[in-house]
Tab-separated table of C-alpha atoms in Angstrom:
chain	number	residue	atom	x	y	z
S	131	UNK	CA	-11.736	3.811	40.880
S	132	UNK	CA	-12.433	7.133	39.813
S	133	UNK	CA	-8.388	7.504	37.999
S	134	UNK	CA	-9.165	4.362	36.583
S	135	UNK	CA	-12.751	5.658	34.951
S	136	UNK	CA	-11.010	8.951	33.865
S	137	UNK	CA	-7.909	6.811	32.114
S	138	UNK	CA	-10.324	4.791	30.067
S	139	UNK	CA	-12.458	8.039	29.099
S	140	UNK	CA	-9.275	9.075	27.591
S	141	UNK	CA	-8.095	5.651	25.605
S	142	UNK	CA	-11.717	5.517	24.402
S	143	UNK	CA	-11.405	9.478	23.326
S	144	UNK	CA	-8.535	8.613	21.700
S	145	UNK	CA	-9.872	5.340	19.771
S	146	UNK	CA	-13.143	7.209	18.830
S	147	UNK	CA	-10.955	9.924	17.402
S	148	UNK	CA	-8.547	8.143	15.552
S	149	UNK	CA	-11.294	5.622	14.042
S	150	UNK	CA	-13.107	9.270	12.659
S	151	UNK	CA	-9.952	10.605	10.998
S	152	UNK	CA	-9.046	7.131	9.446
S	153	UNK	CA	-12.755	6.992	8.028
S	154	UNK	CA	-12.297	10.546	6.832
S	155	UNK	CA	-8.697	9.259	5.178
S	156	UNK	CA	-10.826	6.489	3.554
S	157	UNK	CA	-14.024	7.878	2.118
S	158	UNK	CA	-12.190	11.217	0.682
S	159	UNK	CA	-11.522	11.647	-3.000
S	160	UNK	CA	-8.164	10.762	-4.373
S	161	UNK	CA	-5.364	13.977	-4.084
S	162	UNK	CA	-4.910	15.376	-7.025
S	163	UNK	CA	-1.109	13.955	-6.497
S	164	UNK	CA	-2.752	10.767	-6.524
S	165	UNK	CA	-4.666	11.294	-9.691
S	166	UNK	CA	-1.728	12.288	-11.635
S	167	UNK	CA	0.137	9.462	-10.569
S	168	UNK	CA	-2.460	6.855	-11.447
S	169	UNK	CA	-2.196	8.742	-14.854
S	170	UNK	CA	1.530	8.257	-15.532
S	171	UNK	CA	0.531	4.724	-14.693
S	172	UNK	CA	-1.561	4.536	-17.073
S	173	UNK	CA	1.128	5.290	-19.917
S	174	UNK	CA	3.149	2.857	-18.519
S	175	UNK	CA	3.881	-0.653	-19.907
S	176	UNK	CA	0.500	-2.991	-20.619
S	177	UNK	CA	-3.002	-2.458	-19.202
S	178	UNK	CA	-2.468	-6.452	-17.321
S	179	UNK	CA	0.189	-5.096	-15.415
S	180	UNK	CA	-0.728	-5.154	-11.293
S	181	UNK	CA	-0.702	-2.372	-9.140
S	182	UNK	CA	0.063	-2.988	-5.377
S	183	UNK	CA	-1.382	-0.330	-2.710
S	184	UNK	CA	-3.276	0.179	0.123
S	185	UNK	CA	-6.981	-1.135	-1.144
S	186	UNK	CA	-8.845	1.648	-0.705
S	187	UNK	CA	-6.811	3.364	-3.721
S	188	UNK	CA	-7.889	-0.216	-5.373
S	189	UNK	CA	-11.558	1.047	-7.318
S	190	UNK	CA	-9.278	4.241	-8.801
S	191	UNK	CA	-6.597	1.935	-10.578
S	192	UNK	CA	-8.795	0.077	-12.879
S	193	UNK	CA	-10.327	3.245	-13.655
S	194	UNK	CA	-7.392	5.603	-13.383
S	195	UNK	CA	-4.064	3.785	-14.060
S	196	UNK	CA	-5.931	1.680	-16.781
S	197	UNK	CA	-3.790	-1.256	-14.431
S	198	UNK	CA	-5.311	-4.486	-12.816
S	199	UNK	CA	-5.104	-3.901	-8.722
S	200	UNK	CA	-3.940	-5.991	-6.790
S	201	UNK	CA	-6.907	-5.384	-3.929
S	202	UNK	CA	-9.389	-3.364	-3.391
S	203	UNK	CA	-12.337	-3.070	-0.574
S	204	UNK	CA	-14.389	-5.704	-2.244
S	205	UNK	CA	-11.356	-8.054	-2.646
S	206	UNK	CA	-10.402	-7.727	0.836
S	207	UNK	CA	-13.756	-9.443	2.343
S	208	UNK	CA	-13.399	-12.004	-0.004
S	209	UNK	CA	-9.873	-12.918	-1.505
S	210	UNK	CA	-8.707	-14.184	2.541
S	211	UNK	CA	-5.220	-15.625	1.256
S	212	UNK	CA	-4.237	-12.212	-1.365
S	213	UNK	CA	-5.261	-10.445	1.260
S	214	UNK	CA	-3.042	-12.395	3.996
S	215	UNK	CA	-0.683	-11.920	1.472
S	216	UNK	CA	-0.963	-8.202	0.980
S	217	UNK	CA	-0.610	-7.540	4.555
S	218	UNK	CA	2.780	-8.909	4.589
S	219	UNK	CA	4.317	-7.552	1.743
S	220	UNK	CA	2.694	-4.414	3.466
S	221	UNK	CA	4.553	-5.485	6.875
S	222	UNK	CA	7.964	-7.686	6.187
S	223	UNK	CA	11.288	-7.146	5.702
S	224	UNK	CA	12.396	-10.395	4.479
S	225	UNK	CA	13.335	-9.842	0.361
S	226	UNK	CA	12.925	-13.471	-0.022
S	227	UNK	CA	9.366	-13.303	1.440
S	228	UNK	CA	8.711	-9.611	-0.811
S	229	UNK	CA	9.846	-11.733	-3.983
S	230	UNK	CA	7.743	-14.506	-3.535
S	231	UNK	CA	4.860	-12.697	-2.826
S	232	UNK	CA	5.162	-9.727	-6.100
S	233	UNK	CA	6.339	-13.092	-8.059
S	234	UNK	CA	2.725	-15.573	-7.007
S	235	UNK	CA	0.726	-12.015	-8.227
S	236	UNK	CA	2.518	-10.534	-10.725
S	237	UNK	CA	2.762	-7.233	-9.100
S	238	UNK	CA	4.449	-4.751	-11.363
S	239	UNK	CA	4.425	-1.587	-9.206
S	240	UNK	CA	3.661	-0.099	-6.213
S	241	UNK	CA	2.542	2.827	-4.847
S	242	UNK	CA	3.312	4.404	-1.469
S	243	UNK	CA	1.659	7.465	-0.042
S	244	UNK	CA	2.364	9.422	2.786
S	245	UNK	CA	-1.311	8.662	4.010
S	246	UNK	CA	-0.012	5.292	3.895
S	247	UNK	CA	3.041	6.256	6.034
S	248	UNK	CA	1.325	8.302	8.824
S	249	UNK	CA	-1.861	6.990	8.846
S	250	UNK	CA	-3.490	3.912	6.908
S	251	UNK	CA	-0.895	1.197	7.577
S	252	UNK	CA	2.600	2.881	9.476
S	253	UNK	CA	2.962	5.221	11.984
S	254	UNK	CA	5.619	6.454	10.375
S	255	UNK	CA	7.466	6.818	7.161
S	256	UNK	CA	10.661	4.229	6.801
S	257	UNK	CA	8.970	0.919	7.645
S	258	UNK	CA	7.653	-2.469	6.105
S	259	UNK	CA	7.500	-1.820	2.009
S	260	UNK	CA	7.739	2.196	2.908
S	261	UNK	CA	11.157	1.628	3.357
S	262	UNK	CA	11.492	-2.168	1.171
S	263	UNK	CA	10.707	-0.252	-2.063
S	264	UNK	CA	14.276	1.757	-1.549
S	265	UNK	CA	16.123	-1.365	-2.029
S	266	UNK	CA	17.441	-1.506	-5.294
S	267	UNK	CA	17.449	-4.901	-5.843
S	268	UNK	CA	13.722	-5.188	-5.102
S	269	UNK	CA	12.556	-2.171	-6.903
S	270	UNK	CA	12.878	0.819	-8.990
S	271	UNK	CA	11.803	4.306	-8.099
S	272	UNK	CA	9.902	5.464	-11.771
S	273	UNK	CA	7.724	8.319	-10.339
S	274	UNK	CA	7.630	10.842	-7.424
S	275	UNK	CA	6.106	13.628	-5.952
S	276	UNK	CA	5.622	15.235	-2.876
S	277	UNK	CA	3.063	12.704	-1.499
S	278	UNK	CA	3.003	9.662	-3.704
S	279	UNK	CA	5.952	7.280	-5.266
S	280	UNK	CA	5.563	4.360	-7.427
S	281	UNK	CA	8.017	1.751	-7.719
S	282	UNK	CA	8.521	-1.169	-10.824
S	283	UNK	CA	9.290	-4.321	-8.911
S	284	UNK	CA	12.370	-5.769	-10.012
S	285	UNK	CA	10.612	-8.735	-10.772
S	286	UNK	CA	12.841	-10.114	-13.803
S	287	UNK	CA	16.146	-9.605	-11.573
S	288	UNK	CA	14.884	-11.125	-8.319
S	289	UNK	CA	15.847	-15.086	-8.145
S	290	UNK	CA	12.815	-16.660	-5.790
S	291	UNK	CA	15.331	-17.695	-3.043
S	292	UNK	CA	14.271	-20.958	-0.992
């Protein structure tokens, strides 16, 4: 009894802990990595162009990138299908599913940080659109620093495959 007391101590440590340094993650500023990139965006192309990225980049875009987002943390209470959506193109690996989904939206980039990769929606760096947005025929690497990378989707090249 007492082993099992002291093992569930430690998961809820661990929870409480993790849950504190993903609300940190969330309610700091913008790097300044991520500011310059949102800046390059917005010389880029036309101001209707969509951004895809982790929402709670979403309120900087509009502002930042002078770009329509594709979600942010209002649209994610409220939007239940984009945001079903998002999670996927987040999550899969299927290009078929990834071209359907920037093709319903009109996503024109996306951005993937290394917050993203080790702590707001991977583990680790190399899966789900982390590692999707290396494929060539998907999408085109037009920016990159240290901690952020923004891709063009492919979007004229990719056939919606049935």
């Amino acid at each position: 009894l007492v082993r099992n007391g002291f093992f569930m101590i430690i998961i809820l440590s661990a929870f409480i802990t993790t849950a504190a340094v993903v609300r940190e993650a969330v309610n700091s500023p913008p790097s300044i990595d991520l500011v310059d990139a949102f800046r390059f965006l917005a010389m880029q192309g036309q101001d209707a162009e969509v951004v895809f990225t982790h929402y709670t980049y979403g309120d900087y875009i509009p502002v930042l990138a002078k770009k329509r987002t594709f979600s942010d943390e209002r649209s994610v209470l409220y939007d239940r299908r984009a945001t079903i959506d998002g999670l996927e193109l987040m999550h899969t690996y299927d290009p078929a599913r990834i071209r359907s989904i920037l093709r319903k939206y009109g996503i024109t980039y996306v951005i993937v940080t290394n917050d993203m990769e080790s702590l707001l929606v991977w583990d680790l760096p190399g899966h789900g659109l982390s590692y999707t947005t290396t494929l060539p025929e998907l999408f085109e690497e037009v920016y990159h620093t240290e901690t952020v990378r923004i891709y063009r989707a492919r979007i004229a090249r990719l056939p919606l495959l049935r």
